[in-house]
Amino acid sequence: AKDGDVITLVANVQASKYLDVKTANNGEVARNFTLDLNGHDISPADGYNYNSGYSLIFVGINQTLTIKGEGTITADKKVTVGVYGVLNLVGGTIINKGTSDEDAALCIWHWDPEVDGYDCGYVVSGTGVVTGGTIEGDVYCEEGGAKLTVNVNENITLDQALAIGGTITLTKDVDYGAEDFIIPSAVTINLNGHNITAAGVITFDTATRFVGEGKLVIPQDRIVLAGEADDIAVWVGDGYVFNQVKDQYKSEVTGDD
């Protein structure tokens, strides 16, 4: 395939080895591909060797892969899609059926030769951008430089974005009504000029950071910090948490960053 090509599936694919999106010489030539699932599925063939590569689909250094269309990409264990380059998830479903700590549907990797060994000559950080599609299985974004952004839009709800994690960017206002909701993992929520309104209980299971112009509007006494107080914190940068009853910041929970 050449730079800029759209690869469209016309049938289901059973991979006998991992599918490698890369170029020679550690990705010195940048390339951009689109994979259109087109209603079809990718899965491992019988006898697939899960130790043959990093993941079922591997996006290498300096490579960009956009996945779109209806269909699934499924692995039984290890990593389904691994990224050292850039992944744009627009459609499709990435699935991992594994149950161990090493199994994940999506991994965005970071490589520092001084820390990880094998000197490739430079630090490498993957990027994932999710604007559509779904992910069934764990999502892992390595510390140190890897980035994962999930947009809340007409395709992805805030609950779905929170389940994925990373940096969540609102592209519209979100109104939970009277429903309770939980922020289950350490995320950054970029309000991006929009508001989250909730009349129910908001539970923070871990540290959360709000940035960007906008508001989290909540009624009085509706914030719950799960776990030990020292383990949970809510930071506010440009955005802020607003108490609609007291008409003030909930200062015991939030502080200026």
mmCIF file with all atom_site columns, C-alpha atoms in Angstrom, residues 32-250:
data_model
loop_
_atom_site.group_PDB
_atom_site.id
_atom_site.type_symbol
_atom_site.label_atom_id
_atom_site.label_alt_id
_atom_site.label_comp_id
_atom_site.label_asym_id
_atom_site.label_entity_id
_atom_site.label_seq_id
_atom_site.pdbx_PDB_ins_code
_atom_site.Cartn_x
_atom_site.Cartn_y
_atom_site.Cartn_z
_atom_site.occupancy
_atom_site.B_iso_or_equiv
_atom_site.pdbx_formal_charge
_atom_site.auth_seq_id
_atom_site.auth_comp_id
_atom_site.auth_asym_id
_atom_site.auth_atom_id
_atom_site.pdbx_PDB_model_num
ATOM 1   C CA . ASN A 1 32  ? -1.013  7.744   6.180  1.00 0.00 ? 32  ASN A CA 1
ATOM 2   C CA . PHE A 1 33  ? -3.485  4.907   5.585  1.00 0.00 ? 33  PHE A CA 1
ATOM 3   C CA . THR A 1 34  ? -7.225  4.379   6.019  1.00 0.00 ? 34  THR A CA 1
ATOM 4   C CA . LEU A 1 35  ? -8.693  0.964   6.803  1.00 0.00 ? 35  LEU A CA 1
ATOM 5   C CA . ASP A 1 36  ? -12.378 0.771   5.845  1.00 0.00 ? 36  ASP A CA 1
ATOM 6   C CA . LEU A 1 37  ? -13.859 -2.307  7.519  1.00 0.00 ? 37  LEU A CA 1
ATOM 7   C CA . ASN A 1 38  ? -16.853 -1.996  5.188  1.00 0.00 ? 38  ASN A CA 1
ATOM 8   C CA . GLY A 1 39  ? -19.048 -4.340  7.237  1.00 0.00 ? 39  GLY A CA 1
ATOM 9   C CA . HIS A 1 40  ? -16.361 -7.014  7.650  1.00 0.00 ? 40  HIS A CA 1
ATOM 10  C CA . ASP A 1 41  ? -14.262 -8.399  10.507 1.00 0.00 ? 41  ASP A CA 1
ATOM 11  C CA . ILE A 1 42  ? -10.584 -9.029  11.244 1.00 0.00 ? 42  ILE A CA 1
ATOM 12  C CA . SER A 1 43  ? -9.637  -11.831 13.622 1.00 0.00 ? 43  SER A CA 1
ATOM 13  C CA . PRO A 1 44  ? -6.753  -14.276 14.198 1.00 0.00 ? 44  PRO A CA 1
ATOM 14  C CA . ALA A 1 45  ? -6.659  -17.441 12.133 1.00 0.00 ? 45  ALA A CA 1
ATOM 15  C CA . ASP A 1 46  ? -6.501  -20.837 13.816 1.00 0.00 ? 46  ASP A CA 1
ATOM 16  C CA . GLY A 1 47  ? -2.997  -21.348 15.153 1.00 0.00 ? 47  GLY A CA 1
ATOM 17  C CA . TYR A 1 48  ? -2.201  -17.628 15.203 1.00 0.00 ? 48  TYR A CA 1
ATOM 18  C CA . ASN A 1 49  ? 1.015   -17.038 17.167 1.00 0.00 ? 49  ASN A CA 1
ATOM 19  C CA . TYR A 1 50  ? 0.337   -14.261 19.661 1.00 0.00 ? 50  TYR A CA 1
ATOM 20  C CA . ASN A 1 51  ? 4.066   -13.998 20.308 1.00 0.00 ? 51  ASN A CA 1
ATOM 21  C CA . SER A 1 52  ? 4.813   -13.167 16.668 1.00 0.00 ? 52  SER A CA 1
ATOM 22  C CA . GLY A 1 53  ? 4.379   -9.414  17.098 1.00 0.00 ? 53  GLY A CA 1
ATOM 23  C CA . TYR A 1 54  ? 3.391   -6.564  19.356 1.00 0.00 ? 54  TYR A CA 1
ATOM 24  C CA . SER A 1 55  ? -0.333  -6.758  18.590 1.00 0.00 ? 55  SER A CA 1
ATOM 25  C CA . LEU A 1 56  ? -2.833  -8.053  16.027 1.00 0.00 ? 56  LEU A CA 1
ATOM 26  C CA . ILE A 1 57  ? -2.638  -4.652  14.300 1.00 0.00 ? 57  ILE A CA 1
ATOM 27  C CA . PHE A 1 58  ? 0.546   -2.670  14.923 1.00 0.00 ? 58  PHE A CA 1
ATOM 28  C CA . VAL A 1 59  ? 0.812   1.016   13.969 1.00 0.00 ? 59  VAL A CA 1
ATOM 29  C CA . GLY A 1 60  ? 4.515   1.757   13.771 1.00 0.00 ? 60  GLY A CA 1
ATOM 30  C CA . ILE A 1 61  ? 6.614   4.850   14.301 1.00 0.00 ? 61  ILE A CA 1
ATOM 31  C CA . ASN A 1 62  ? 5.643   7.841   12.144 1.00 0.00 ? 62  ASN A CA 1
ATOM 32  C CA . GLN A 1 63  ? 2.689   5.977   10.611 1.00 0.00 ? 63  GLN A CA 1
ATOM 33  C CA . THR A 1 64  ? -0.970  7.065   10.784 1.00 0.00 ? 64  THR A CA 1
ATOM 34  C CA . LEU A 1 65  ? -3.875  4.619   10.550 1.00 0.00 ? 65  LEU A CA 1
ATOM 35  C CA . THR A 1 66  ? -7.518  5.676   10.378 1.00 0.00 ? 66  THR A CA 1
ATOM 36  C CA . ILE A 1 67  ? -10.086 2.939   11.037 1.00 0.00 ? 67  ILE A CA 1
ATOM 37  C CA . LYS A 1 68  ? -13.619 3.545   9.803  1.00 0.00 ? 68  LYS A CA 1
ATOM 38  C CA . GLY A 1 69  ? -16.755 1.677   8.739  1.00 0.00 ? 69  GLY A CA 1
ATOM 39  C CA . GLU A 1 70  ? -18.815 -1.006  10.428 1.00 0.00 ? 70  GLU A CA 1
ATOM 40  C CA . GLY A 1 71  ? -17.023 -4.184  11.477 1.00 0.00 ? 71  GLY A CA 1
ATOM 41  C CA . THR A 1 72  ? -14.865 -5.647  14.235 1.00 0.00 ? 72  THR A CA 1
ATOM 42  C CA . ILE A 1 73  ? -11.183 -6.204  14.963 1.00 0.00 ? 73  ILE A CA 1
ATOM 43  C CA . THR A 1 74  ? -10.913 -8.971  17.546 1.00 0.00 ? 74  THR A CA 1
ATOM 44  C CA . ALA A 1 75  ? -8.101  -10.663 19.458 1.00 0.00 ? 75  ALA A CA 1
ATOM 45  C CA . ASP A 1 76  ? -8.537  -13.413 22.013 1.00 0.00 ? 76  ASP A CA 1
ATOM 46  C CA . LYS A 1 77  ? -5.689  -12.124 24.203 1.00 0.00 ? 77  LYS A CA 1
ATOM 47  C CA . LYS A 1 78  ? -2.577  -9.912  24.289 1.00 0.00 ? 78  LYS A CA 1
ATOM 48  C CA . VAL A 1 79  ? -3.143  -6.615  22.417 1.00 0.00 ? 79  VAL A CA 1
ATOM 49  C CA . THR A 1 80  ? -5.626  -6.063  19.615 1.00 0.00 ? 80  THR A CA 1
ATOM 50  C CA . VAL A 1 81  ? -4.354  -2.696  18.314 1.00 0.00 ? 81  VAL A CA 1
ATOM 51  C CA . GLY A 1 82  ? -0.994  -1.315  19.440 1.00 0.00 ? 82  GLY A CA 1
ATOM 52  C CA . VAL A 1 83  ? 0.219   2.153   18.533 1.00 0.00 ? 83  VAL A CA 1
ATOM 53  C CA . TYR A 1 84  ? 3.628   3.808   18.354 1.00 0.00 ? 84  TYR A CA 1
ATOM 54  C CA . GLY A 1 85  ? 2.430   6.089   15.574 1.00 0.00 ? 85  GLY A CA 1
ATOM 55  C CA . VAL A 1 86  ? -1.040  7.669   15.297 1.00 0.00 ? 86  VAL A CA 1
ATOM 56  C CA . LEU A 1 87  ? -4.406  5.906   15.388 1.00 0.00 ? 87  LEU A CA 1
ATOM 57  C CA . ASN A 1 88  ? -7.619  7.698   14.390 1.00 0.00 ? 88  ASN A CA 1
ATOM 58  C CA . LEU A 1 89  ? -10.612 5.593   15.402 1.00 0.00 ? 89  LEU A CA 1
ATOM 59  C CA . VAL A 1 90  ? -13.628 6.833   13.452 1.00 0.00 ? 90  VAL A CA 1
ATOM 60  C CA . GLY A 1 91  ? -15.682 3.637   13.238 1.00 0.00 ? 91  GLY A CA 1
ATOM 61  C CA . GLY A 1 92  ? -15.659 -0.088  13.849 1.00 0.00 ? 92  GLY A CA 1
ATOM 62  C CA . THR A 1 93  ? -15.287 -2.008  17.096 1.00 0.00 ? 93  THR A CA 1
ATOM 63  C CA . ILE A 1 94  ? -11.958 -3.023  18.642 1.00 0.00 ? 94  ILE A CA 1
ATOM 64  C CA . ILE A 1 95  ? -12.390 -6.086  20.867 1.00 0.00 ? 95  ILE A CA 1
ATOM 65  C CA . ASN A 1 96  ? -10.131 -8.037  23.196 1.00 0.00 ? 96  ASN A CA 1
ATOM 66  C CA . LYS A 1 97  ? -11.480 -11.156 24.898 1.00 0.00 ? 97  LYS A CA 1
ATOM 67  C CA . GLY A 1 98  ? -8.517  -11.690 27.227 1.00 0.00 ? 98  GLY A CA 1
ATOM 68  C CA . THR A 1 99  ? -8.817  -11.570 31.017 1.00 0.00 ? 99  THR A CA 1
ATOM 69  C CA . SER A 1 100 ? -5.209  -11.089 32.180 1.00 0.00 ? 100 SER A CA 1
ATOM 70  C CA . ASP A 1 101 ? -3.507  -7.805  33.075 1.00 0.00 ? 101 ASP A CA 1
ATOM 71  C CA . GLU A 1 102 ? -1.481  -8.071  29.850 1.00 0.00 ? 102 GLU A CA 1
ATOM 72  C CA . ASP A 1 103 ? -4.556  -8.163  27.607 1.00 0.00 ? 103 ASP A CA 1
ATOM 73  C CA . ALA A 1 104 ? -5.935  -4.942  26.095 1.00 0.00 ? 104 ALA A CA 1
ATOM 74  C CA . ALA A 1 105 ? -8.079  -3.853  23.175 1.00 0.00 ? 105 ALA A CA 1
ATOM 75  C CA . LEU A 1 106 ? -5.988  -0.725  22.596 1.00 0.00 ? 106 LEU A CA 1
ATOM 76  C CA . CYS A 1 107 ? -2.472  0.183   23.724 1.00 0.00 ? 107 CYS A CA 1
ATOM 77  C CA . ILE A 1 108 ? -0.894  3.585   23.077 1.00 0.00 ? 108 ILE A CA 1
ATOM 78  C CA . TRP A 1 109 ? 2.794   3.041   23.777 1.00 0.00 ? 109 TRP A CA 1
ATOM 79  C CA . HIS A 1 110 ? 5.718   5.206   24.855 1.00 0.00 ? 110 HIS A CA 1
ATOM 80  C CA . TRP A 1 111 ? 9.341   4.145   24.387 1.00 0.00 ? 111 TRP A CA 1
ATOM 81  C CA . ASP A 1 112 ? 12.315  5.765   26.097 1.00 0.00 ? 112 ASP A CA 1
ATOM 82  C CA . PRO A 1 113 ? 15.573  3.958   25.259 1.00 0.00 ? 113 PRO A CA 1
ATOM 83  C CA . GLU A 1 114 ? 17.189  5.140   28.502 1.00 0.00 ? 114 GLU A CA 1
ATOM 84  C CA . VAL A 1 115 ? 14.413  3.467   30.486 1.00 0.00 ? 115 VAL A CA 1
ATOM 85  C CA . ASP A 1 116 ? 13.229  0.607   28.293 1.00 0.00 ? 116 ASP A CA 1
ATOM 86  C CA . GLY A 1 117 ? 16.495  -0.484  26.701 1.00 0.00 ? 117 GLY A CA 1
ATOM 87  C CA . TYR A 1 118 ? 17.223  -1.078  23.009 1.00 0.00 ? 118 TYR A CA 1
ATOM 88  C CA . ASP A 1 119 ? 18.448  2.297   21.828 1.00 0.00 ? 119 ASP A CA 1
ATOM 89  C CA . CYS A 1 120 ? 16.505  3.179   18.678 1.00 0.00 ? 120 CYS A CA 1
ATOM 90  C CA . GLY A 1 121 ? 18.044  6.645   18.843 1.00 0.00 ? 121 GLY A CA 1
ATOM 91  C CA . TYR A 1 122 ? 15.064  8.653   20.047 1.00 0.00 ? 122 TYR A CA 1
ATOM 92  C CA . VAL A 1 123 ? 12.034  8.689   22.320 1.00 0.00 ? 123 VAL A CA 1
ATOM 93  C CA . VAL A 1 124 ? 8.823   7.393   20.709 1.00 0.00 ? 124 VAL A CA 1
ATOM 94  C CA . SER A 1 125 ? 5.286   8.240   21.840 1.00 0.00 ? 125 SER A CA 1
ATOM 95  C CA . GLY A 1 126 ? 2.068   7.004   20.273 1.00 0.00 ? 126 GLY A CA 1
ATOM 96  C CA . THR A 1 127 ? -1.129  8.996   19.846 1.00 0.00 ? 127 THR A CA 1
ATOM 97  C CA . GLY A 1 128 ? -4.731  7.820   19.757 1.00 0.00 ? 128 GLY A CA 1
ATOM 98  C CA . VAL A 1 129 ? -7.712  9.964   18.739 1.00 0.00 ? 129 VAL A CA 1
ATOM 99  C CA . VAL A 1 130 ? -11.187 8.456   19.170 1.00 0.00 ? 130 VAL A CA 1
ATOM 100 C CA . THR A 1 131 ? -14.062 10.255  17.457 1.00 0.00 ? 131 THR A CA 1
ATOM 101 C CA . GLY A 1 132 ? -16.261 7.244   16.743 1.00 0.00 ? 132 GLY A CA 1
ATOM 102 C CA . GLY A 1 133 ? -16.430 3.472   16.916 1.00 0.00 ? 133 GLY A CA 1
ATOM 103 C CA . THR A 1 134 ? -16.387 1.442   20.113 1.00 0.00 ? 134 THR A CA 1
ATOM 104 C CA . ILE A 1 135 ? -13.798 -0.344  22.237 1.00 0.00 ? 135 ILE A CA 1
ATOM 105 C CA . GLU A 1 136 ? -14.573 -3.542  24.143 1.00 0.00 ? 136 GLU A CA 1
ATOM 106 C CA . GLY A 1 137 ? -11.718 -4.387  26.484 1.00 0.00 ? 137 GLY A CA 1
ATOM 107 C CA . ASP A 1 138 ? -9.048  -2.567  28.440 1.00 0.00 ? 138 ASP A CA 1
ATOM 108 C CA . VAL A 1 139 ? -7.374  0.561   27.113 1.00 0.00 ? 139 VAL A CA 1
ATOM 109 C CA . TYR A 1 140 ? -3.778  1.330   28.101 1.00 0.00 ? 140 TYR A CA 1
ATOM 110 C CA . CYS A 1 141 ? -1.976  4.621   27.504 1.00 0.00 ? 141 CYS A CA 1
ATOM 111 C CA . GLU A 1 142 ? 1.604   4.556   28.747 1.00 0.00 ? 142 GLU A CA 1
ATOM 112 C CA . GLU A 1 143 ? 2.948   7.337   30.910 1.00 0.00 ? 143 GLU A CA 1
ATOM 113 C CA . GLY A 1 144 ? 5.782   9.489   29.670 1.00 0.00 ? 144 GLY A CA 1
ATOM 114 C CA . GLY A 1 145 ? 4.363   10.918  26.478 1.00 0.00 ? 145 GLY A CA 1
ATOM 115 C CA . ALA A 1 146 ? 1.730   8.664   24.919 1.00 0.00 ? 146 ALA A CA 1
ATOM 116 C CA . LYS A 1 147 ? -1.547  10.523  24.329 1.00 0.00 ? 147 LYS A CA 1
ATOM 117 C CA . LEU A 1 148 ? -5.152  9.402   24.064 1.00 0.00 ? 148 LEU A CA 1
ATOM 118 C CA . THR A 1 149 ? -7.978  11.831  23.246 1.00 0.00 ? 149 THR A CA 1
ATOM 119 C CA . VAL A 1 150 ? -11.661 10.891  23.121 1.00 0.00 ? 150 VAL A CA 1
ATOM 120 C CA . ASN A 1 151 ? -14.225 13.324  21.718 1.00 0.00 ? 151 ASN A CA 1
ATOM 121 C CA . VAL A 1 152 ? -17.733 13.424  23.181 1.00 0.00 ? 152 VAL A CA 1
ATOM 122 C CA . ASN A 1 153 ? -19.915 13.977  20.113 1.00 0.00 ? 153 ASN A CA 1
ATOM 123 C CA . GLU A 1 154 ? -22.915 12.530  18.286 1.00 0.00 ? 154 GLU A CA 1
ATOM 124 C CA . ASN A 1 155 ? -21.112 9.165   18.124 1.00 0.00 ? 155 ASN A CA 1
ATOM 125 C CA . ILE A 1 156 ? -19.636 8.883   21.626 1.00 0.00 ? 156 ILE A CA 1
ATOM 126 C CA . THR A 1 157 ? -21.410 9.634   24.912 1.00 0.00 ? 157 THR A CA 1
ATOM 127 C CA . LEU A 1 158 ? -19.595 10.944  27.970 1.00 0.00 ? 158 LEU A CA 1
ATOM 128 C CA . ASP A 1 159 ? -20.095 7.574   29.695 1.00 0.00 ? 159 ASP A CA 1
ATOM 129 C CA . GLN A 1 160 ? -18.460 5.795   26.752 1.00 0.00 ? 160 GLN A CA 1
ATOM 130 C CA . ALA A 1 161 ? -15.590 8.285   26.767 1.00 0.00 ? 161 ALA A CA 1
ATOM 131 C CA . LEU A 1 162 ? -15.057 7.849   30.509 1.00 0.00 ? 162 LEU A CA 1
ATOM 132 C CA . ALA A 1 163 ? -14.878 4.076   30.021 1.00 0.00 ? 163 ALA A CA 1
ATOM 133 C CA . ILE A 1 164 ? -12.072 4.582   27.477 1.00 0.00 ? 164 ILE A CA 1
ATOM 134 C CA . GLY A 1 165 ? -10.135 7.199   29.494 1.00 0.00 ? 165 GLY A CA 1
ATOM 135 C CA . GLY A 1 166 ? -7.361  9.581   28.482 1.00 0.00 ? 166 GLY A CA 1
ATOM 136 C CA . THR A 1 167 ? -8.181  13.204  27.717 1.00 0.00 ? 167 THR A CA 1
ATOM 137 C CA . ILE A 1 168 ? -11.889 13.651  27.075 1.00 0.00 ? 168 ILE A CA 1
ATOM 138 C CA . THR A 1 169 ? -12.878 16.647  24.952 1.00 0.00 ? 169 THR A CA 1
ATOM 139 C CA . LEU A 1 170 ? -16.469 17.862  24.830 1.00 0.00 ? 170 LEU A CA 1
ATOM 140 C CA . THR A 1 171 ? -17.817 19.028  21.495 1.00 0.00 ? 171 THR A CA 1
ATOM 141 C CA . LYS A 1 172 ? -21.296 19.676  22.914 1.00 0.00 ? 172 LYS A CA 1
ATOM 142 C CA . ASP A 1 173 ? -23.055 20.278  26.245 1.00 0.00 ? 173 ASP A CA 1
ATOM 143 C CA . VAL A 1 174 ? -23.912 17.181  28.291 1.00 0.00 ? 174 VAL A CA 1
ATOM 144 C CA . ASP A 1 175 ? -26.994 17.011  30.549 1.00 0.00 ? 175 ASP A CA 1
ATOM 145 C CA . TYR A 1 176 ? -27.231 13.963  32.809 1.00 0.00 ? 176 TYR A CA 1
ATOM 146 C CA . GLY A 1 177 ? -30.590 14.990  34.225 1.00 0.00 ? 177 GLY A CA 1
ATOM 147 C CA . ALA A 1 178 ? -31.259 13.241  37.529 1.00 0.00 ? 178 ALA A CA 1
ATOM 148 C CA . GLU A 1 179 ? -29.030 10.251  36.748 1.00 0.00 ? 179 GLU A CA 1
ATOM 149 C CA . ASP A 1 180 ? -26.027 9.501   38.955 1.00 0.00 ? 180 ASP A CA 1
ATOM 150 C CA . PHE A 1 181 ? -22.719 9.052   37.191 1.00 0.00 ? 181 PHE A CA 1
ATOM 151 C CA . ILE A 1 182 ? -19.233 7.864   38.061 1.00 0.00 ? 182 ILE A CA 1
ATOM 152 C CA . ILE A 1 183 ? -15.866 9.081   36.844 1.00 0.00 ? 183 ILE A CA 1
ATOM 153 C CA . PRO A 1 184 ? -14.091 5.715   37.154 1.00 0.00 ? 184 PRO A CA 1
ATOM 154 C CA . SER A 1 185 ? -10.519 6.399   36.069 1.00 0.00 ? 185 SER A CA 1
ATOM 155 C CA . ALA A 1 186 ? -7.902  9.136   36.102 1.00 0.00 ? 186 ALA A CA 1
ATOM 156 C CA . VAL A 1 187 ? -8.906  11.431  33.242 1.00 0.00 ? 187 VAL A CA 1
ATOM 157 C CA . THR A 1 188 ? -8.572  14.981  32.063 1.00 0.00 ? 188 THR A CA 1
ATOM 158 C CA . ILE A 1 189 ? -11.872 16.483  30.936 1.00 0.00 ? 189 ILE A CA 1
ATOM 159 C CA . ASN A 1 190 ? -11.497 19.363  28.515 1.00 0.00 ? 190 ASN A CA 1
ATOM 160 C CA . LEU A 1 191 ? -14.801 21.220  28.794 1.00 0.00 ? 191 LEU A CA 1
ATOM 161 C CA . ASN A 1 192 ? -13.813 23.043  25.595 1.00 0.00 ? 192 ASN A CA 1
ATOM 162 C CA . GLY A 1 193 ? -16.358 25.819  26.120 1.00 0.00 ? 193 GLY A CA 1
ATOM 163 C CA . HIS A 1 194 ? -19.191 23.418  26.989 1.00 0.00 ? 194 HIS A CA 1
ATOM 164 C CA . ASN A 1 195 ? -21.056 22.481  30.176 1.00 0.00 ? 195 ASN A CA 1
ATOM 165 C CA . ILE A 1 196 ? -21.824 19.261  32.042 1.00 0.00 ? 196 ILE A CA 1
ATOM 166 C CA . THR A 1 197 ? -25.050 19.564  34.055 1.00 0.00 ? 197 THR A CA 1
ATOM 167 C CA . ALA A 1 198 ? -26.088 16.950  36.603 1.00 0.00 ? 198 ALA A CA 1
ATOM 168 C CA . ALA A 1 199 ? -28.817 16.739  39.232 1.00 0.00 ? 199 ALA A CA 1
ATOM 169 C CA . GLY A 1 200 ? -27.725 13.325  40.523 1.00 0.00 ? 200 GLY A CA 1
ATOM 170 C CA . VAL A 1 201 ? -24.689 12.189  42.502 1.00 0.00 ? 201 VAL A CA 1
ATOM 171 C CA . ILE A 1 202 ? -21.254 12.498  40.896 1.00 0.00 ? 202 ILE A CA 1
ATOM 172 C CA . THR A 1 203 ? -18.740 9.957   42.205 1.00 0.00 ? 203 THR A CA 1
ATOM 173 C CA . PHE A 1 204 ? -15.033 10.498  41.604 1.00 0.00 ? 204 PHE A CA 1
ATOM 174 C CA . ASP A 1 205 ? -13.227 7.163   41.919 1.00 0.00 ? 205 ASP A CA 1
ATOM 175 C CA . THR A 1 206 ? -9.830  8.720   41.249 1.00 0.00 ? 206 THR A CA 1
ATOM 176 C CA . ALA A 1 207 ? -8.056  11.954  40.392 1.00 0.00 ? 207 ALA A CA 1
ATOM 177 C CA . THR A 1 208 ? -9.768  14.096  37.763 1.00 0.00 ? 208 THR A CA 1
ATOM 178 C CA . ARG A 1 209 ? -8.656  17.296  36.058 1.00 0.00 ? 209 ARG A CA 1
ATOM 179 C CA . PHE A 1 210 ? -11.010 19.789  34.407 1.00 0.00 ? 210 PHE A CA 1
ATOM 180 C CA . VAL A 1 211 ? -9.569  22.214  31.853 1.00 0.00 ? 211 VAL A CA 1
ATOM 181 C CA . GLY A 1 212 ? -10.975 24.488  29.167 1.00 0.00 ? 212 GLY A CA 1
ATOM 182 C CA . GLU A 1 213 ? -13.667 27.127  29.452 1.00 0.00 ? 213 GLU A CA 1
ATOM 183 C CA . GLY A 1 214 ? -16.990 25.686  30.619 1.00 0.00 ? 214 GLY A CA 1
ATOM 184 C CA . LYS A 1 215 ? -18.817 24.474  33.722 1.00 0.00 ? 215 LYS A CA 1
ATOM 185 C CA . LEU A 1 216 ? -19.627 21.340  35.670 1.00 0.00 ? 216 LEU A CA 1
ATOM 186 C CA . VAL A 1 217 ? -22.960 22.398  37.198 1.00 0.00 ? 217 VAL A CA 1
ATOM 187 C CA . ILE A 1 218 ? -24.098 20.324  40.186 1.00 0.00 ? 218 ILE A CA 1
ATOM 188 C CA . PRO A 1 219 ? -26.659 20.640  43.010 1.00 0.00 ? 219 PRO A CA 1
ATOM 189 C CA . GLN A 1 220 ? -25.642 20.990  46.633 1.00 0.00 ? 220 GLN A CA 1
ATOM 190 C CA . ASP A 1 221 ? -23.979 18.007  48.349 1.00 0.00 ? 221 ASP A CA 1
ATOM 191 C CA . ARG A 1 222 ? -23.876 15.852  45.227 1.00 0.00 ? 222 ARG A CA 1
ATOM 192 C CA . ILE A 1 223 ? -20.147 15.100  45.027 1.00 0.00 ? 223 ILE A CA 1
ATOM 193 C CA . VAL A 1 224 ? -18.826 11.821  46.439 1.00 0.00 ? 224 VAL A CA 1
ATOM 194 C CA . LEU A 1 225 ? -15.122 11.076  46.694 1.00 0.00 ? 225 LEU A CA 1
ATOM 195 C CA . ALA A 1 226 ? -14.661 7.307   46.757 1.00 0.00 ? 226 ALA A CA 1
ATOM 196 C CA . GLY A 1 227 ? -11.669 5.750   48.513 1.00 0.00 ? 227 GLY A CA 1
ATOM 197 C CA . GLU A 1 228 ? -9.171  7.475   50.760 1.00 0.00 ? 228 GLU A CA 1
ATOM 198 C CA . ALA A 1 229 ? -9.154  11.258  50.725 1.00 0.00 ? 229 ALA A CA 1
ATOM 199 C CA . ASP A 1 230 ? -5.418  11.341  49.992 1.00 0.00 ? 230 ASP A CA 1
ATOM 200 C CA . ASP A 1 231 ? -5.953  9.262   46.849 1.00 0.00 ? 231 ASP A CA 1
ATOM 201 C CA . ILE A 1 232 ? -8.721  11.362  45.290 1.00 0.00 ? 232 ILE A CA 1
ATOM 202 C CA . ALA A 1 233 ? -8.428  14.900  44.037 1.00 0.00 ? 233 ALA A CA 1
ATOM 203 C CA . VAL A 1 234 ? -10.311 17.074  41.597 1.00 0.00 ? 234 VAL A CA 1
ATOM 204 C CA . TRP A 1 235 ? -8.373  19.871  39.903 1.00 0.00 ? 235 TRP A CA 1
ATOM 205 C CA . VAL A 1 236 ? -9.811  22.788  38.049 1.00 0.00 ? 236 VAL A CA 1
ATOM 206 C CA . GLY A 1 237 ? -7.838  24.791  35.528 1.00 0.00 ? 237 GLY A CA 1
ATOM 207 C CA . ASP A 1 238 ? -9.638  27.128  33.129 1.00 0.00 ? 238 ASP A CA 1
ATOM 208 C CA . GLY A 1 239 ? -12.967 25.421  33.741 1.00 0.00 ? 239 GLY A CA 1
ATOM 209 C CA . TYR A 1 240 ? -14.654 25.198  37.098 1.00 0.00 ? 240 TYR A CA 1
ATOM 210 C CA . VAL A 1 241 ? -17.087 23.212  39.214 1.00 0.00 ? 241 VAL A CA 1
ATOM 211 C CA . PHE A 1 242 ? -20.146 25.314  39.994 1.00 0.00 ? 242 PHE A CA 1
ATOM 212 C CA . ASN A 1 243 ? -22.703 24.698  42.760 1.00 0.00 ? 243 ASN A CA 1
ATOM 213 C CA . GLN A 1 244 ? -26.057 25.812  41.410 1.00 0.00 ? 244 GLN A CA 1
ATOM 214 C CA . VAL A 1 245 ? -27.652 26.014  44.868 1.00 0.00 ? 245 VAL A CA 1
ATOM 215 C CA . LYS A 1 246 ? -24.975 27.953  46.725 1.00 0.00 ? 246 LYS A CA 1
ATOM 216 C CA . ASP A 1 247 ? -23.899 29.863  43.595 1.00 0.00 ? 247 ASP A CA 1
ATOM 217 C CA . GLN A 1 248 ? -20.253 29.328  44.457 1.00 0.00 ? 248 GLN A CA 1
ATOM 218 C CA . TYR A 1 249 ? -17.271 27.063  43.930 1.00 0.00 ? 249 TYR A CA 1
ATOM 219 C CA . LYS A 1 250 ? -17.237 23.851  45.940 1.00 0.00 ? 250 LYS A CA 1
#
